[in-house]
Amino acid sequence: MKRSVRFPVSATLLRRLAYASIVANVAIVVTGGAVRLTASGLGCPTWPRCTDDSYHATPEMGVHGVIEYGNRLLTFAVGAIALAVVVAVLLHRPRRQGLLPLAVAVLFGIPAQAVIGGITVLTNLNPWVVGLHFLASMVVIAAAYALWRRIGKPDGPTLPTVPAPLRALALLTTVVSAAVLVVGTWVTGSGPHAGDHGAARNGLDPEAISQVHADGVFLLVGLSVALVFAFRAVGARRAERAAVMLLAVELGQGVIGFVQYFTHLPAVLVGAHMLGSCLVLLATLAVLSSTRERRPTPVAPAAAAPEATPSAPVPAAA
C-alpha cells in the first residue's frame, strides 16, 4: 500500500525556498567580497579552525577576525536553506523530474565551495584560488537558478521557442558571459584588493588584463543587442524581454566597472561590481532558458473498443 505524505509542500512554497537559496548564495558572494575588500581575508589565519586553538574568532583578532568568522558562519545559514529546499523537494507532490538532482547539487556545492574557501586561507590568499572560490559560487548560483526555473513546470519534453540559429546565438552569449566572469577574476587577482596586505598578486599587468576584460564586455553587449532584435523579429516576446533585461544589467555593470577603474577601485564600487557579476549571470541564464519551454507530455488517446459484429439471427425452433 502506497504511503501518503503527511506534510505535502506546495509548488509556491518550494519556489519561494528555491528563490531564497538564490538570494542567499548571491549574498554570500557579496559578503565574501567584503572580507577581501576590508583586508580581512586572513582574519582567521587557518582553516577549518579560526586559530590553532579555537574554531571562533577571539577578541585579540580584532575586527578582521570578526568579519572573516562572520562570513564563515553565513555558510551554515546558506547550507540550511539548501537543506530545507532538498527536504521540500522530497515532500512536494506531485514529484517532478529533475528537481531532486538540482537541489542536491546546490546542497553539496555549498560545502565544496567552503572547502575551496578554506584552501584560499591555507594558501595565504593565492589569487588563482581566490578566483576559483568566486567561480565555484557562480556554479552554485547557476544550479540554484535552474532549480527555481524548473519548479512548477510539467514533466515533459523541452521544446524550442525560437529558431535554431537564435538558440545557438543565445548559447554563444552564455559562453561569452562565462568567459567575462573568468577574466574578471584575473583582473581582480592583479589589482590592489588582495584580501590581506601581504597577499601575493597573480603577476598579470592590470592595465592589459583590464583591457581584455573590457573587450569581452563589449562583445557580450553586442551579442545581447543582436539577441534583442533577433527575438523581436521572430515574435519571441518572452525571450525578447529576457534579452532586454540582460542588456540593462550589462550596461549598469559596465558603468560601475568603468567608474571603479578610473577612480582607482574604491572598495564600495568593487563590491557593487561583484553583485553585478551575479546579476549578469542570472540574466544570462534567463535568456538561455527562454529559448526553450517545457511542455506536458502528450497523452495518447485511448484506443477505441472494437465495435461488436452483429451475430446472425438464430432460427426459431420448429
PDB file of N, CA and C in Angstrom, residues 103-145:
ATOM      1  N   ALA A 103      18.537  20.127  -6.512  1.00  0.00           N
ATOM      2  CA  ALA A 103      18.553  20.526  -5.105  1.00  0.00           C
ATOM      3  C   ALA A 103      19.758  19.935  -4.386  1.00  0.00           C
ATOM      4  N   VAL A 104      20.070  18.676  -4.660  1.00  0.00           N
ATOM      5  CA  VAL A 104      21.228  18.031  -4.036  1.00  0.00           C
ATOM      6  C   VAL A 104      22.528  18.673  -4.519  1.00  0.00           C
ATOM      7  N   ALA A 105      22.568  19.045  -5.800  1.00  0.00           N
ATOM      8  CA  ALA A 105      23.766  19.698  -6.336  1.00  0.00           C
ATOM      9  C   ALA A 105      24.038  21.017  -5.624  1.00  0.00           C
ATOM     10  N   VAL A 106      22.985  21.781  -5.371  1.00  0.00           N
ATOM     11  CA  VAL A 106      23.158  23.038  -4.633  1.00  0.00           C
ATOM     12  C   VAL A 106      23.626  22.757  -3.209  1.00  0.00           C
ATOM     13  N   LEU A 107      23.007  21.780  -2.570  1.00  0.00           N
ATOM     14  CA  LEU A 107      23.352  21.464  -1.184  1.00  0.00           C
ATOM     15  C   LEU A 107      24.813  21.059  -1.056  1.00  0.00           C
ATOM     16  N   PHE A 108      25.287  20.170  -1.921  1.00  0.00           N
ATOM     17  CA  PHE A 108      26.669  19.721  -1.828  1.00  0.00           C
ATOM     18  C   PHE A 108      27.658  20.721  -2.424  1.00  0.00           C
ATOM     19  N   GLY A 109      27.147  21.615  -3.265  1.00  0.00           N
ATOM     20  CA  GLY A 109      28.020  22.646  -3.818  1.00  0.00           C
ATOM     21  C   GLY A 109      28.464  23.648  -2.767  1.00  0.00           C
ATOM     22  N   ILE A 110      27.642  23.856  -1.756  1.00  0.00           N
ATOM     23  CA  ILE A 110      27.974  24.842  -0.718  1.00  0.00           C
ATOM     24  C   ILE A 110      29.175  24.402   0.119  1.00  0.00           C
ATOM     25  N   PRO A 111      29.210  23.170   0.663  1.00  0.00           N
ATOM     26  CA  PRO A 111      30.431  22.768   1.378  1.00  0.00           C
ATOM     27  C   PRO A 111      31.647  22.664   0.462  1.00  0.00           C
ATOM     28  N   ALA A 112      31.425  22.282  -0.805  1.00  0.00           N
ATOM     29  CA  ALA A 112      32.559  22.237  -1.737  1.00  0.00           C
ATOM     30  C   ALA A 112      33.139  23.630  -1.925  1.00  0.00           C
ATOM     31  N   GLN A 113      32.259  24.620  -2.052  1.00  0.00           N
ATOM     32  CA  GLN A 113      32.715  25.994  -2.178  1.00  0.00           C
ATOM     33  C   GLN A 113      33.416  26.453  -0.902  1.00  0.00           C
ATOM     34  N   ALA A 114      32.915  25.997   0.262  1.00  0.00           N
ATOM     35  CA  ALA A 114      33.548  26.357   1.530  1.00  0.00           C
ATOM     36  C   ALA A 114      34.949  25.755   1.648  1.00  0.00           C
ATOM     37  N   VAL A 115      35.109  24.540   1.142  1.00  0.00           N
ATOM     38  CA  VAL A 115      36.437  23.906   1.167  1.00  0.00           C
ATOM     39  C   VAL A 115      37.424  24.707   0.321  1.00  0.00           C
ATOM     40  N   ILE A 116      36.968  25.147  -0.857  1.00  0.00           N
ATOM     41  CA  ILE A 116      37.847  25.983  -1.688  1.00  0.00           C
ATOM     42  C   ILE A 116      38.192  27.270  -0.951  1.00  0.00           C
ATOM     43  N   GLY A 117      37.194  27.816  -0.224  1.00  0.00           N
ATOM     44  CA  GLY A 117      37.489  28.993   0.586  1.00  0.00           C
ATOM     45  C   GLY A 117      38.539  28.709   1.643  1.00  0.00           C
ATOM     46  N   GLY A 118      38.480  27.513   2.249  1.00  0.00           N
ATOM     47  CA  GLY A 118      39.498  27.140   3.219  1.00  0.00           C
ATOM     48  C   GLY A 118      40.874  27.030   2.591  1.00  0.00           C
ATOM     49  N   ILE A 119      40.907  26.518   1.358  1.00  0.00           N
ATOM     50  CA  ILE A 119      42.195  26.403   0.660  1.00  0.00           C
ATOM     51  C   ILE A 119      42.780  27.782   0.385  1.00  0.00           C
ATOM     52  N   THR A 120      41.914  28.765   0.105  1.00  0.00           N
ATOM     53  CA  THR A 120      42.429  30.123  -0.111  1.00  0.00           C
ATOM     54  C   THR A 120      43.140  30.640   1.136  1.00  0.00           C
ATOM     55  N   VAL A 121      42.613  30.298   2.308  1.00  0.00           N
ATOM     56  CA  VAL A 121      43.262  30.721   3.552  1.00  0.00           C
ATOM     57  C   VAL A 121      44.578  29.974   3.740  1.00  0.00           C
ATOM     58  N   LEU A 122      44.544  28.652   3.509  1.00  0.00           N
ATOM     59  CA  LEU A 122      45.749  27.841   3.716  1.00  0.00           C
ATOM     60  C   LEU A 122      46.851  28.173   2.722  1.00  0.00           C
ATOM     61  N   THR A 123      46.492  28.772   1.578  1.00  0.00           N
ATOM     62  CA  THR A 123      47.496  29.183   0.579  1.00  0.00           C
ATOM     63  C   THR A 123      47.791  30.670   0.668  1.00  0.00           C
ATOM     64  N   ASN A 124      47.414  31.279   1.799  1.00  0.00           N
ATOM     65  CA  ASN A 124      47.670  32.704   2.022  1.00  0.00           C
ATOM     66  C   ASN A 124      47.069  33.579   0.914  1.00  0.00           C
ATOM     67  N   LEU A 125      45.817  33.253   0.563  1.00  0.00           N
ATOM     68  CA  LEU A 125      45.047  34.021  -0.411  1.00  0.00           C
ATOM     69  C   LEU A 125      45.703  34.038  -1.783  1.00  0.00           C
ATOM     70  N   ASN A 126      46.106  32.858  -2.232  1.00  0.00           N
ATOM     71  CA  ASN A 126      46.613  32.756  -3.603  1.00  0.00           C
ATOM     72  C   ASN A 126      45.553  33.293  -4.566  1.00  0.00           C
ATOM     73  N   PRO A 127      45.884  34.262  -5.421  1.00  0.00           N
ATOM     74  CA  PRO A 127      44.860  34.912  -6.254  1.00  0.00           C
ATOM     75  C   PRO A 127      44.145  33.967  -7.206  1.00  0.00           C
ATOM     76  N   TRP A 128      44.814  32.914  -7.667  1.00  0.00           N
ATOM     77  CA  TRP A 128      44.162  31.960  -8.565  1.00  0.00           C
ATOM     78  C   TRP A 128      43.128  31.128  -7.805  1.00  0.00           C
ATOM     79  N   VAL A 129      43.447  30.777  -6.566  1.00  0.00           N
ATOM     80  CA  VAL A 129      42.491  30.027  -5.757  1.00  0.00           C
ATOM     81  C   VAL A 129      41.325  30.925  -5.343  1.00  0.00           C
ATOM     82  N   VAL A 130      41.610  32.183  -5.048  1.00  0.00           N
ATOM     83  CA  VAL A 130      40.545  33.131  -4.721  1.00  0.00           C
ATOM     84  C   VAL A 130      39.580  33.269  -5.894  1.00  0.00           C
ATOM     85  N   GLY A 131      40.129  33.328  -7.111  1.00  0.00           N
ATOM     86  CA  GLY A 131      39.278  33.400  -8.294  1.00  0.00           C
ATOM     87  C   GLY A 131      38.432  32.148  -8.457  1.00  0.00           C
ATOM     88  N   LEU A 132      39.028  30.985  -8.178  1.00  0.00           N
ATOM     89  CA  LEU A 132      38.280  29.729  -8.257  1.00  0.00           C
ATOM     90  C   LEU A 132      37.163  29.705  -7.220  1.00  0.00           C
ATOM     91  N   HIS A 133      37.428  30.268  -6.053  1.00  0.00           N
ATOM     92  CA  HIS A 133      36.416  30.355  -4.993  1.00  0.00           C
ATOM     93  C   HIS A 133      35.187  31.139  -5.479  1.00  0.00           C
ATOM     94  N   PHE A 134      35.433  32.240  -6.159  1.00  0.00           N
ATOM     95  CA  PHE A 134      34.339  33.048  -6.712  1.00  0.00           C
ATOM     96  C   PHE A 134      33.588  32.286  -7.796  1.00  0.00           C
ATOM     97  N   LEU A 135      34.316  31.645  -8.693  1.00  0.00           N
ATOM     98  CA  LEU A 135      33.675  30.924  -9.795  1.00  0.00           C
ATOM     99  C   LEU A 135      32.875  29.727  -9.287  1.00  0.00           C
ATOM    100  N   ALA A 136      33.331  29.090  -8.211  1.00  0.00           N
ATOM    101  CA  ALA A 136      32.553  27.996  -7.617  1.00  0.00           C
ATOM    102  C   ALA A 136      31.206  28.509  -7.126  1.00  0.00           C
ATOM    103  N   SER A 137      31.197  29.703  -6.572  1.00  0.00           N
ATOM    104  CA  SER A 137      29.934  30.305  -6.146  1.00  0.00           C
ATOM    105  C   SER A 137      29.015  30.545  -7.340  1.00  0.00           C
ATOM    106  N   MET A 138      29.591  30.929  -8.474  1.00  0.00           N
ATOM    107  CA  MET A 138      28.784  31.153  -9.674  1.00  0.00           C
ATOM    108  C   MET A 138      28.119  29.857 -10.139  1.00  0.00           C
ATOM    109  N   VAL A 139      28.842  28.746 -10.013  1.00  0.00           N
ATOM    110  CA  VAL A 139      28.274  27.453 -10.404  1.00  0.00           C
ATOM    111  C   VAL A 139      27.102  27.085  -9.498  1.00  0.00           C
ATOM    112  N   VAL A 140      27.256  27.324  -8.201  1.00  0.00           N
ATOM    113  CA  VAL A 140      26.175  27.021  -7.260  1.00  0.00           C
ATOM    114  C   VAL A 140      24.963  27.900  -7.554  1.00  0.00           C
ATOM    115  N   ILE A 141      25.197  29.174  -7.835  1.00  0.00           N
ATOM    116  CA  ILE A 141      24.095  30.083  -8.159  1.00  0.00           C
ATOM    117  C   ILE A 141      23.378  29.617  -9.425  1.00  0.00           C
ATOM    118  N   ALA A 142      24.139  29.162 -10.410  1.00  0.00           N
ATOM    119  CA  ALA A 142      23.525  28.673 -11.650  1.00  0.00           C
ATOM    120  C   ALA A 142      22.651  27.459 -11.382  1.00  0.00           C
ATOM    121  N   ALA A 143      23.108  26.544 -10.529  1.00  0.00           N
ATOM    122  CA  ALA A 143      22.309  25.365 -10.188  1.00  0.00           C
ATOM    123  C   ALA A 143      21.055  25.763  -9.421  1.00  0.00           C
ATOM    124  N   ALA A 144      21.187  26.723  -8.495  1.00  0.00           N
ATOM    125  CA  ALA A 144      20.025  27.190  -7.743  1.00  0.00           C
ATOM    126  C   ALA A 144      19.007  27.852  -8.664  1.00  0.00           C
ATOM    127  N   TYR A 145      19.495  28.576  -9.656  1.00  0.00           N
ATOM    128  CA  TYR A 145      18.581  29.223 -10.612  1.00  0.00           C
ATOM    129  C   TYR A 145      17.867  28.180 -11.471  1.00  0.00           C
TER     130      TYR A 145
END
